[in-house]
XYZ file of N, CA and C in Angstrom:
774
model
N 0.844 -1.187 0.000
C 0.000 0.000 0.000
C 0.881 1.239 0.000
N 0.429 2.258 -0.690
C 1.219 3.475 -0.811
C 0.337 4.686 -0.609
N 0.964 5.849 -0.593
C 0.230 7.111 -0.591
C 0.869 7.991 -1.641
N 0.153 9.010 -2.049
C 0.671 9.899 -3.084
C 0.626 11.329 -2.582
N 1.689 12.078 -2.910
C 1.747 13.470 -2.516
C 1.349 14.327 -3.709
N 0.190 14.913 -3.657
C -0.327 15.736 -4.750
C -0.588 17.133 -4.230
N 0.123 18.104 -4.830
C -0.044 19.503 -4.423
C 0.113 19.640 -2.913
N 1.192 19.037 -2.380
C 1.505 19.077 -0.958
C 0.441 18.424 -0.092
N -0.374 17.554 -0.652
C -1.411 16.862 0.110
C -1.238 15.366 -0.112
N -0.991 14.640 0.966
C -0.766 13.213 0.870
C -2.083 12.467 0.831
N -2.229 11.565 -0.140
C -3.459 10.801 -0.316
C -3.170 9.312 -0.211
N -4.091 8.544 0.401
C -3.930 7.092 0.391
C -4.214 6.558 -1.006
N -3.536 5.488 -1.366
C -3.720 4.870 -2.679
C -4.120 3.416 -2.469
N -5.228 3.002 -3.083
C -5.704 1.631 -2.984
C -5.860 1.068 -4.389
N -5.170 -0.034 -4.656
C -5.221 -0.673 -5.983
C -4.893 0.309 -7.092
N -3.952 1.210 -6.836
C -3.523 2.178 -7.835
C -4.439 3.371 -7.996
N -5.481 3.495 -7.168
C -6.436 4.607 -7.263
C -6.217 5.564 -6.100
N -6.092 6.866 -6.404
C -5.959 7.879 -5.355
C -7.297 8.059 -4.666
N -7.341 7.880 -3.363
C -8.566 8.104 -2.595
C -8.500 9.532 -2.066
N -8.991 10.461 -2.865
C -8.893 11.864 -2.488
C -9.888 12.238 -1.398
N -9.600 13.314 -0.704
C -10.446 13.807 0.373
C -10.833 15.254 0.099
N -11.868 15.708 0.791
C -12.243 17.117 0.666
C -11.591 17.903 1.800
N -11.959 19.176 1.931
C -11.326 20.031 2.922
C -11.602 19.575 4.350
N -12.690 18.853 4.557
C -13.051 18.375 5.891
C -12.466 16.995 6.198
N -11.691 16.451 5.244
C -11.080 15.156 5.483
C -11.971 13.975 5.177
N -13.098 14.217 4.508
C -13.986 13.118 4.119
C -13.416 12.426 2.886
N -13.637 11.116 2.804
C -13.083 10.310 1.713
C -14.075 10.142 0.573
N -13.536 10.151 -0.645
C -14.360 10.058 -1.854
C -14.822 8.613 -2.051
N -16.135 8.378 -1.887
C -16.682 7.030 -2.048
C -16.601 6.556 -3.495
N -16.672 7.489 -4.438
C -16.574 7.115 -5.851
C -15.185 6.578 -6.183
N -14.167 7.157 -5.541
C -12.806 6.670 -5.726
C -12.651 5.272 -5.121
N -13.304 5.058 -3.977
C -13.271 3.732 -3.356
C -13.947 2.694 -4.241
N -15.050 3.084 -4.861
C -15.758 2.174 -5.761
C -14.871 1.793 -6.951
N -14.175 2.778 -7.471
C -13.267 2.524 -8.593
C -12.147 1.571 -8.168
N -11.622 1.779 -6.952
C -10.547 0.924 -6.449
C -11.020 -0.509 -6.227
N -12.286 -0.681 -5.891
C -12.825 -2.018 -5.634
C -12.913 -2.852 -6.902
N -13.053 -2.171 -8.068
C -13.179 -2.873 -9.329
C -14.544 -3.499 -9.543
N -15.525 -3.163 -8.688
C -16.867 -3.726 -8.788
C -17.719 -2.935 -9.790
N -18.827 -3.518 -10.206
C -19.700 -2.893 -11.205
C -20.713 -1.936 -10.614
N -21.736 -1.633 -11.415
C -22.743 -0.644 -11.029
C -23.505 -1.033 -9.772
N -23.667 -2.319 -9.529
C -24.447 -2.780 -8.373
C -23.810 -2.370 -7.048
N -22.539 -1.988 -7.065
C -21.851 -1.601 -5.835
C -21.492 -0.114 -5.810
N -22.165 0.668 -6.635
C -21.912 2.112 -6.657
C -22.385 2.745 -5.351
N -21.772 3.850 -4.930
C -22.132 4.505 -3.663
C -23.616 4.865 -3.559
N -24.228 5.308 -4.688
C -25.632 5.721 -4.599
C -26.564 4.561 -4.269
N -26.164 3.355 -4.624
C -26.952 2.169 -4.274
C -26.873 1.925 -2.767
N -25.691 2.096 -2.218
C -25.492 1.904 -0.779
C -26.219 2.965 0.029
N -26.226 4.188 -0.471
C -26.857 5.291 0.250
C -28.374 5.126 0.356
N -28.978 4.362 -0.524
C -30.429 4.182 -0.491
C -30.866 3.172 0.581
N -29.914 2.408 1.101
C -30.257 1.411 2.119
C -30.757 2.072 3.402
N -31.717 1.432 4.046
C -32.272 1.955 5.289
C -31.216 1.972 6.381
N -30.415 0.912 6.453
C -29.367 0.840 7.475
C -28.330 1.943 7.287
N -28.035 2.264 6.022
C -27.073 3.328 5.738
C -27.605 4.660 6.222
N -28.895 4.928 5.954
C -29.509 6.187 6.366
C -29.532 6.313 7.883
N -29.792 5.191 8.582
C -29.801 5.205 10.045
C -28.403 5.472 10.582
N -27.389 4.874 9.940
C -26.005 5.094 10.361
C -25.593 6.543 10.166
N -26.002 7.137 9.032
C -25.664 8.544 8.755
C -26.316 9.452 9.787
N -27.561 9.167 10.124
C -28.284 9.986 11.111
C -27.609 9.887 12.474
N -27.260 8.664 12.886
C -26.621 8.468 14.185
C -25.271 9.160 14.248
N -24.507 9.037 13.168
C -23.186 9.659 13.133
C -23.299 11.174 13.132
N -24.252 11.708 12.371
C -24.455 13.165 12.289
C -24.811 13.742 13.647
N -25.560 12.969 14.456
C -25.974 13.443 15.779
C -24.789 13.563 16.726
N -23.755 12.818 16.457
C -22.575 12.839 17.319
C -21.475 13.765 16.823
N -21.682 14.371 15.665
C -20.718 15.319 15.127
C -21.097 16.740 15.510
N -20.148 17.642 15.396
C -20.444 19.041 15.702
C -21.375 19.611 14.647
N -21.973 20.721 14.940
C -22.937 21.347 14.019
C -22.274 21.708 12.696
N -20.999 22.105 12.770
C -20.295 22.543 11.565
C -19.885 21.376 10.674
N -19.902 20.157 11.221
C -19.464 18.994 10.449
C -20.638 18.298 9.763
N -20.317 17.725 8.623
C -21.302 16.925 7.897
C -20.731 15.520 7.703
N -21.568 14.504 7.960
C -21.108 13.128 7.825
C -20.876 12.759 6.371
N -21.663 13.355 5.505
C -21.551 13.031 4.080
C -21.921 14.251 3.251
N -21.253 14.383 2.107
C -21.499 15.545 1.254
C -21.238 15.157 -0.187
N -22.139 15.545 -1.057
C -21.987 15.246 -2.484
C -21.590 16.503 -3.233
N -20.548 16.391 -4.031
C -20.059 17.514 -4.832
C -20.293 17.183 -6.299
N -21.014 18.048 -6.976
C -21.286 17.848 -8.398
C -20.499 18.863 -9.206
N -19.775 18.367 -10.201
C -18.967 19.266 -11.033
C -17.703 19.681 -10.311
N -16.955 20.600 -10.945
C -15.720 21.078 -10.349
C -14.553 20.130 -10.615
N -13.463 20.358 -9.916
C -12.243 19.572 -10.115
C -12.370 18.179 -9.513
N -13.014 18.075 -8.333
C -13.112 16.785 -7.645
C -14.563 16.467 -7.287
N -15.354 16.056 -8.270
C -16.737 15.691 -7.965
C -16.802 14.337 -7.258
N -17.918 14.057 -6.607
C -18.097 12.762 -5.963
C -18.808 12.879 -4.641
N -19.059 11.755 -4.029
C -19.688 11.706 -2.713
C -18.603 11.493 -1.673
N -18.448 12.458 -0.787
C -17.407 12.420 0.232
C -18.032 12.082 1.578
N -17.483 11.071 2.250
C -18.065 10.579 3.488
C -17.044 10.522 4.611
N -17.565 10.627 5.825
C -16.738 10.482 7.026
C -16.021 9.129 6.982
N -14.876 9.045 7.623
C -14.076 7.818 7.592
C -14.889 6.590 8.003
N -15.724 6.722 9.042
C -16.533 5.588 9.513
C -17.469 5.114 8.407
N -18.073 6.072 7.712
C -18.990 5.722 6.622
C -18.224 5.102 5.448
N -17.029 5.628 5.177
C -16.220 5.092 4.074
C -15.871 3.626 4.323
N -15.519 3.307 5.572
C -15.188 1.918 5.904
C -16.434 1.037 5.823
N -17.594 1.583 6.271
C -18.848 0.829 6.194
C -19.228 0.566 4.735
N -19.012 1.563 3.893
C -19.305 1.382 2.466
C -18.415 0.287 1.882
N -17.123 0.301 2.253
C -16.195 -0.716 1.774
C -16.645 -2.107 2.222
N -17.177 -2.199 3.457
C -17.672 -3.478 3.946
C -18.903 -3.944 3.185
N -19.706 -2.986 2.744
C -20.888 -3.331 1.938
C -20.463 -3.873 0.576
N -19.356 -3.348 0.058
C -18.838 -3.841 -1.220
C -18.372 -5.286 -1.054
N -17.528 -5.548 -0.055
C -17.080 -6.914 0.260
C -16.295 -6.886 1.554
N -16.279 -8.019 2.232
C -15.571 -8.097 3.510
C -14.070 -7.884 3.324
N -13.508 -8.470 2.273
C -12.066 -8.338 2.034
C -11.690 -6.899 1.694
N -12.593 -6.211 0.954
C -12.308 -4.822 0.595
C -12.369 -3.940 1.839
N -13.284 -4.266 2.743
C -13.378 -3.512 4.001
C -12.073 -3.608 4.785
N -11.513 -4.810 4.887
C -10.268 -4.993 5.610
C -9.141 -4.199 4.963
N -9.089 -4.212 3.642
C -8.040 -3.500 2.920
C -8.151 -1.997 3.138
N -9.376 -1.475 3.011
C -9.595 -0.035 3.183
C -9.312 0.385 4.617
N -9.790 -0.388 5.567
C -9.597 -0.050 6.977
C -8.112 -0.012 7.325
N -7.339 -1.006 6.864
C -5.909 -1.048 7.136
C -5.183 0.114 6.469
N -5.596 0.445 5.243
C -4.975 1.563 4.534
C -5.228 2.878 5.268
N -6.450 3.067 5.748
C -6.774 4.292 6.484
C -5.973 4.380 7.784
N -5.823 3.243 8.475
C -5.050 3.228 9.716
C -3.587 3.579 9.447
N -3.015 2.963 8.398
C -1.628 3.251 8.038
C -1.465 4.684 7.559
N -2.480 5.183 6.874
C -2.460 6.556 6.358
C -2.398 7.561 7.507
N -3.238 7.349 8.516
C -3.269 8.260 9.658
C -1.994 8.144 10.501
N -1.397 6.942 10.519
C -0.178 6.731 11.301
C 1.076 7.155 10.549
N 0.917 7.551 9.283
C 2.057 7.976 8.478
C 2.953 6.841 8.049
N 2.404 5.626 7.968
C 3.200 4.452 7.610
C 3.223 4.172 6.120
N 2.411 4.860 5.351
C 2.345 4.574 3.924
C 3.535 5.180 3.202
N 4.069 4.434 2.257
C 5.189 4.911 1.434
C 4.659 5.865 0.378
N 5.341 6.994 0.225
C 4.917 7.987 -0.760
C 5.214 7.482 -2.165
N 4.193 7.463 -3.001
C 4.356 7.053 -4.404
C 4.795 8.251 -5.227
N 5.840 8.078 -6.012
C 6.362 9.169 -6.828
C 5.573 9.272 -8.130
N 5.002 10.431 -8.374
C 4.241 10.682 -9.589
C 5.085 11.548 -10.518
N 5.692 10.980 -11.568
C 6.585 11.755 -12.434
C 5.885 12.899 -13.147
N 4.636 12.721 -13.527
C 3.915 13.784 -14.233
C 3.660 14.968 -13.305
N 3.301 14.651 -12.051
C 3.083 15.725 -11.085
C 4.396 16.448 -10.806
N 5.487 15.687 -10.757
C 6.796 16.282 -10.490
C 7.211 17.234 -11.614
N 6.922 16.845 -12.870
C 7.283 17.690 -14.010
C 6.506 18.999 -14.025
N 5.355 18.995 -13.397
C 4.531 20.208 -13.329
C 4.764 20.999 -12.049
N 5.672 20.511 -11.214
C 5.965 21.174 -9.946
C 7.258 21.966 -10.098
N 7.144 23.287 -10.238
C 8.309 24.145 -10.468
C 9.290 24.084 -9.304
N 8.783 24.035 -8.082
C 9.654 23.998 -6.906
C 10.455 22.701 -6.868
N 9.788 21.584 -7.212
C 10.476 20.293 -7.242
C 11.579 20.308 -8.297
N 11.287 20.860 -9.487
C 12.276 20.895 -10.552
C 13.474 21.765 -10.185
N 13.214 22.902 -9.546
C 14.317 23.770 -9.126
C 15.215 23.049 -8.118
N 14.572 22.371 -7.152
C 15.340 21.655 -6.141
C 16.149 20.524 -6.741
N 15.545 19.809 -7.706
C 16.227 18.690 -8.341
C 17.437 19.171 -9.141
N 17.242 20.260 -9.915
C 18.341 20.802 -10.725
C 19.465 21.329 -9.853
N 19.101 21.959 -8.718
C 20.114 22.483 -7.802
C 20.919 21.340 -7.206
N 20.206 20.274 -6.777
C 20.882 19.108 -6.204
C 21.804 18.459 -7.234
N 21.324 18.359 -8.478
C 22.123 17.757 -9.553
C 23.378 18.585 -9.820
N 23.226 19.917 -9.836
C 24.366 20.800 -10.084
C 25.407 20.671 -8.981
N 24.939 20.576 -7.729
C 25.858 20.426 -6.602
C 26.638 19.116 -6.708
N 25.956 18.041 -7.130
C 26.622 16.746 -7.266
C 27.663 16.787 -8.377
N 27.339 17.471 -9.485
C 28.285 17.582 -10.602
C 29.531 18.330 -10.159
N 29.344 19.437 -9.423
C 30.482 20.228 -8.941
C 31.347 19.397 -7.991
N 30.674 18.640 -7.100
C 31.409 17.797 -6.146
C 32.217 16.731 -6.874
N 31.636 16.138 -7.925
C 32.341 15.121 -8.701
C 33.527 15.718 -9.445
N 33.348 16.936 -9.962
C 34.445 17.597 -10.671
C 35.619 17.839 -9.725
N 35.319 18.277 -8.483
C 36.383 18.484 -7.492
C 37.071 17.166 -7.160
N 36.268 16.094 -7.059
C 36.829 14.781 -6.733
C 37.777 14.309 -7.833
N 37.373 14.538 -9.077
C 38.221 14.152 -10.210
C 39.529 14.926 -10.179
N 39.445 16.235 -9.868
C 40.655 17.055 -9.791
C 41.595 16.549 -8.697
N 41.014 16.146 -7.553
C 41.829 15.650 -6.453
C 42.498 14.320 -6.808
N 41.800 13.486 -7.565
C 42.316 12.160 -7.919
C 43.279 12.191 -9.094
N 43.276 13.266 -9.869
C 44.070 13.321 -11.092
C 45.546 13.045 -10.875
N 46.193 13.640 -9.827
C 47.626 13.342 -9.609
C 47.872 11.862 -9.358
N 46.989 11.206 -8.581
C 47.155 9.780 -8.296
C 46.979 8.947 -9.557
N 46.002 9.325 -10.382
C 45.759 8.604 -11.633
C 46.963 8.718 -12.552
N 47.502 9.940 -12.646
C 48.667 10.148 -13.500
C 49.870 9.360 -12.988
N 50.018 9.291 -11.649
C 51.131 8.546 -11.064
C 51.014 7.067 -11.397
N 49.821 6.522 -11.287
C 49.603 5.112 -11.607
C 49.853 4.842 -13.090
N 49.450 5.800 -13.939
C 49.676 5.638 -15.373
C 51.168 5.633 -15.682
N 51.926 6.502 -14.986
C 53.374 6.550 -15.221
C 54.027 5.246 -14.793
N 53.558 4.686 -13.665
C 54.103 3.420 -13.183
C 53.809 2.305 -14.181
N 52.553 2.267 -14.651
C 52.130 1.192 -15.556
C 52.884 1.230 -16.878
N 53.291 2.441 -17.312
C 53.957 2.583 -18.598
C 55.479 2.496 -18.478
N 55.977 2.476 -17.251
C 57.428 2.463 -17.055
C 58.021 1.121 -17.495
N 59.276 1.161 -17.885
C 59.973 -0.058 -18.290
C 60.699 -0.651 -17.084
N 61.010 -1.920 -17.174
C 61.785 -2.567 -16.133
C 60.917 -3.215 -15.074
N 61.561 -4.129 -14.318
C 60.887 -4.844 -13.241
C 61.753 -4.755 -11.999
N 61.152 -5.093 -10.858
C 61.895 -5.018 -9.603
C 61.491 -6.177 -8.704
N 62.356 -6.499 -7.757
C 62.038 -7.562 -6.823
C 60.931 -7.106 -5.879
N 60.329 -8.050 -5.182
C 59.187 -7.724 -4.319
C 59.604 -6.799 -3.180
N 60.804 -6.960 -2.674
C 61.283 -6.090 -1.590
C 61.342 -4.635 -2.036
N 61.883 -4.409 -3.251
C 61.944 -3.040 -3.775
C 60.556 -2.515 -4.118
N 59.688 -3.424 -4.580
C 58.311 -3.023 -4.880
C 57.613 -2.541 -3.612
N 57.877 -3.211 -2.483
C 57.292 -2.804 -1.204
C 57.726 -1.395 -0.829
N 58.995 -1.056 -1.108
C 59.487 0.297 -0.819
C 58.734 1.338 -1.647
N 58.511 1.027 -2.900
C 57.784 1.947 -3.776
C 56.331 2.116 -3.312
N 55.768 1.032 -2.786
C 54.368 1.064 -2.353
C 54.222 1.523 -0.913
N 55.356 1.805 -0.257
C 55.364 2.334 1.109
C 54.730 1.356 2.099
N 55.042 0.069 1.942
C 54.591 -0.955 2.884
C 55.779 -1.836 3.254
N 55.616 -2.584 4.328
C 56.667 -3.500 4.734
C 56.752 -4.668 3.749
N 57.976 -5.120 3.401
C 58.118 -6.263 2.484
C 57.356 -7.498 2.972
N 57.400 -7.749 4.282
C 56.706 -8.911 4.838
C 55.204 -8.830 4.551
N 54.654 -7.628 4.682
C 53.237 -7.429 4.413
C 52.916 -7.681 2.940
N 53.758 -7.176 2.044
C 53.510 -7.329 0.612
C 53.621 -8.797 0.193
N 54.614 -9.506 0.720
C 54.745 -10.943 0.418
C 53.480 -11.690 0.840
N 52.989 -11.372 2.034
C 51.800 -12.045 2.552
C 50.582 -11.732 1.693
N 50.423 -10.461 1.321
C 49.273 -10.060 0.513
C 49.296 -10.730 -0.855
N 50.457 -10.771 -1.477
C 50.576 -11.382 -2.795
C 50.334 -12.890 -2.727
N 50.748 -13.496 -1.620
C 50.504 -14.929 -1.452
C 49.021 -15.216 -1.256
N 48.361 -14.409 -0.408
C 46.936 -14.607 -0.136
C 46.081 -14.338 -1.362
N 46.552 -13.480 -2.249
C 45.793 -13.156 -3.458
C 46.252 -13.972 -4.668
N 47.010 -15.026 -4.390
C 47.437 -15.967 -5.433
C 48.260 -15.311 -6.546
N 49.218 -14.478 -6.103
C 50.195 -13.947 -7.038
C 51.459 -14.828 -6.996
N 51.838 -15.226 -5.761
C 53.053 -16.005 -5.577
C 52.777 -17.200 -4.659
N 53.661 -18.198 -4.718
C 53.512 -19.385 -3.878
C 54.877 -20.032 -3.663
N 54.923 -20.969 -2.726
C 56.129 -21.762 -2.473
C 55.788 -23.230 -2.665
N 56.711 -23.955 -3.259
C 56.534 -25.398 -3.377
C 56.644 -26.025 -1.985
N 56.044 -27.185 -1.813
C 56.099 -27.882 -0.532
C 57.549 -28.120 -0.125
N 57.900 -27.623 1.043
C 59.267 -27.787 1.540
C 60.257 -26.800 0.972
N 59.836 -25.976 0.015
C 60.739 -25.009 -0.600
C 60.730 -23.670 0.110
N 61.770 -22.884 -0.105
C 61.885 -21.567 0.508
C 61.763 -20.433 -0.507
N 61.862 -20.786 -1.772
C 61.846 -19.767 -2.825
C 60.420 -19.460 -3.254
N 60.119 -18.165 -3.380
C 58.808 -17.753 -3.876
C 58.761 -17.880 -5.395
N 57.643 -18.379 -5.907
C 57.429 -18.532 -7.343
C 56.161 -17.796 -7.750
N 56.131 -17.377 -9.007
C 54.954 -16.664 -9.510
C 53.978 -17.642 -10.140
N 52.677 -17.404 -9.912
C 51.666 -18.207 -10.583
C 51.736 -17.912 -12.085
N 51.513 -18.950 -12.881
C 51.653 -18.820 -14.319
C 50.696 -17.792 -14.900
N 49.461 -17.742 -14.375
C 48.494 -16.782 -14.924
C 48.912 -15.346 -14.649
N 49.672 -15.117 -13.556
C 50.158 -13.769 -13.265
C 51.278 -13.387 -14.236
N 52.068 -14.374 -14.593
C 53.117 -14.106 -15.589
C 52.494 -13.797 -16.941
N 51.479 -14.590 -17.299
C 50.823 -14.399 -18.601
C 50.098 -13.052 -18.671
N 49.582 -12.582 -17.534
C 48.875 -11.292 -17.538
C 49.837 -10.115 -17.506
N 51.124 -10.387 -17.307
C 52.132 -9.332 -17.389
C 52.378 -8.563 -16.117
N 51.900 -9.085 -14.965
C 52.121 -8.355 -13.715
C 53.352 -8.870 -12.966
N 53.784 -10.099 -13.292
C 54.974 -10.679 -12.664
C 55.876 -11.297 -13.724
N 57.160 -11.412 -13.355
C 58.131 -12.084 -14.213
C 58.999 -13.000 -13.356
N 59.617 -13.985 -13.990
C 60.578 -14.852 -13.314
C 61.974 -14.515 -13.809
N 62.877 -14.319 -12.883
C 64.279 -14.073 -13.251
C 65.098 -15.268 -12.771
N 65.811 -15.890 -13.676
C 66.653 -17.040 -13.335
C 68.118 -16.617 -13.461
N 68.852 -16.712 -12.361
C 70.272 -16.337 -12.364
C 71.128 -17.477 -11.801
N 72.385 -17.439 -12.133
C 73.329 -18.443 -11.623
C 74.274 -17.773 -10.641
N 74.380 -18.327 -9.444
C 75.280 -17.766 -8.430
C 76.336 -18.812 -8.063
N 77.468 -18.317 -7.625
C 78.572 -19.219 -7.283
C 78.612 -19.458 -5.790
N 78.679 -20.730 -5.400
C 78.767 -21.082 -3.992
C 80.196 -20.839 -3.483
N 80.340 -20.909 -2.167
C 81.661 -20.684 -1.562
C 82.687 -21.742 -1.962
N 82.162 -22.925 -2.328
C 83.079 -23.988 -2.744
C 83.415 -23.939 -4.229
N 82.926 -22.916 -4.896
C 83.225 -22.762 -6.308
C 82.190 -23.348 -7.236
N 81.249 -24.139 -6.679
C 80.186 -24.692 -7.518
C 79.124 -23.624 -7.785
N 78.268 -23.894 -8.764
C 77.222 -22.948 -9.143
C 75.836 -23.523 -8.858
N 74.916 -22.618 -8.611
C 73.519 -23.041 -8.453
C 72.602 -22.032 -9.134
N 71.441 -22.535 -9.598
C 70.452 -21.689 -10.284
C 69.457 -21.146 -9.251
N 69.246 -19.861 -9.276
C 68.319 -19.202 -8.337
C 67.202 -18.534 -9.121
N 65.947 -18.785 -8.685
C 64.776 -18.156 -9.302
C 64.292 -17.007 -8.417
N 63.910 -15.917 -9.036
C 63.433 -14.759 -8.292
C 62.205 -14.171 -8.982
N 61.196 -13.823 -8.179
C 59.980 -13.206 -8.723
C 60.203 -11.707 -8.827
N 59.885 -11.176 -9.985
C 59.982 -9.732 -10.210
C 58.604 -9.145 -10.490
N 58.372 -7.965 -9.967
C 57.111 -7.248 -10.196
C 57.311 -6.279 -11.344
N 56.478 -6.383 -12.358
C 56.584 -5.477 -13.505
C 55.936 -4.134 -13.168
N 56.110 -3.156 -14.057
C 55.482 -1.842 -13.862
C 53.960 -1.979 -13.814
N 53.457 -2.842 -14.677
C 52.016 -3.089 -14.692
C 51.563 -3.710 -13.371
N 52.370 -4.641 -12.861
C 52.046 -5.285 -11.595
C 52.096 -4.307 -10.436
N 53.069 -3.400 -10.451
C 53.198 -2.403 -9.394
C 51.972 -1.493 -9.349
N 51.495 -1.099 -10.537
C 50.310 -0.247 -10.604
C 49.087 -0.972 -10.045
N 48.966 -2.254 -10.376
C 47.828 -3.027 -9.900
C 47.898 -3.240 -8.387
N 49.080 -3.517 -7.874
C 49.257 -3.676 -6.431
C 48.944 -2.382 -5.693
N 49.312 -1.261 -6.307
C 49.043 0.037 -5.710
C 47.540 0.254 -5.550
N 46.789 -0.131 -6.582
C 45.327 0.012 -6.508
C 44.745 -0.927 -5.458
N 45.295 -2.137 -5.366
C 44.815 -3.097 -4.371
C 45.055 -2.599 -2.957
N 46.178 -1.944 -2.758
C 46.522 -1.439 -1.438
C 45.801 -0.146 -1.091
N 45.313 0.534 -2.130
C 44.658 1.811 -1.905
C 45.660 2.885 -1.547
N 46.880 2.743 -2.055
C 47.923 3.730 -1.767
C 47.642 4.998 -2.554
N 47.529 6.125 -1.857
C 47.214 7.377 -2.539
C 48.447 7.994 -3.181
N 49.595 7.740 -2.619
C 50.815 8.298 -3.204
C 51.890 7.242 -3.276
N 52.560 7.111 -4.381
C 53.595 6.094 -4.555
C 54.951 6.785 -4.662
N 55.896 6.303 -3.865
C 57.240 6.916 -3.868
C 57.905 6.712 -5.221
N 58.680 7.679 -5.613
C 59.353 7.596 -6.907
C 60.496 6.602 -6.836
C-alpha cells in the first residue's frame, strides 16, 4: 500500500487509485468504488439508499459538531463525488465486500499513522516548479562535487599511469618500498591473493603462471657461485610496472614513492 503526494497533500492509494479527500477530510466514495473494481451494483448511490445506511448517517451526524457533515456530495468542479466520514467510508467498503473492508480499513489506519510509502508521480513532479528547481540544484551540486573529486584524484591517476607505462621490473622487496609498505606485508598479501607461492618444503617464492601471462609478474633465473666454487640456479619473482600499478590500486595507496 502506498500514498501519493499531490499539491503538498498526501493521499492514500488503494489498488492504484488515489482516494482523495475534501477540505473536511472526508473520503471520496466514488474513488473507493473505482478501487474495488466492482460494477454498477456496488456504486455509492446504491449503498446510500439502504435503510441501514440512512440510520447510520443519522446516528453519526448526531454525534458530530454542528459545523461537520457526515456526508457531502459535490457535483462538477475539479473533484466531484460523494465524500463521506471515515466511519462511513469503511462501512461502504464493507458493503462492497468483507475483504475490501479490511483492505480499506488497514490503509486508512496506516495513512493516519504515516506508515504509507509515498508514491512518486513523475507527471506531477514535471509540473511542480519547486520540485524541478530543487532537483536541478541538487544535480548541479553533485556535478560540482564530482568535478572536485576528479581534480583531487588526477595526480594519483597520472602517477599510476606513469608506473604502468614504465619499463623494467623489480624484486618484491623493492616493490614494497615503492608502495610504502613493509616487504613482509607485501609478500603475505601477494601470497593470499594468489600472485606467488612456495613449493612444498621449498623456501623460494614462485609466480603463478596466470600472473606471468597477464604481465604483472616475471621470473628471473640467475646463476650464483657457492663458496666452494660450484654454481647453483636461483629463481626470483619480479614485479613489472604493470604489476606495481595493480598492487598500488589493491593497497589503496594514494601516493607512490618515486
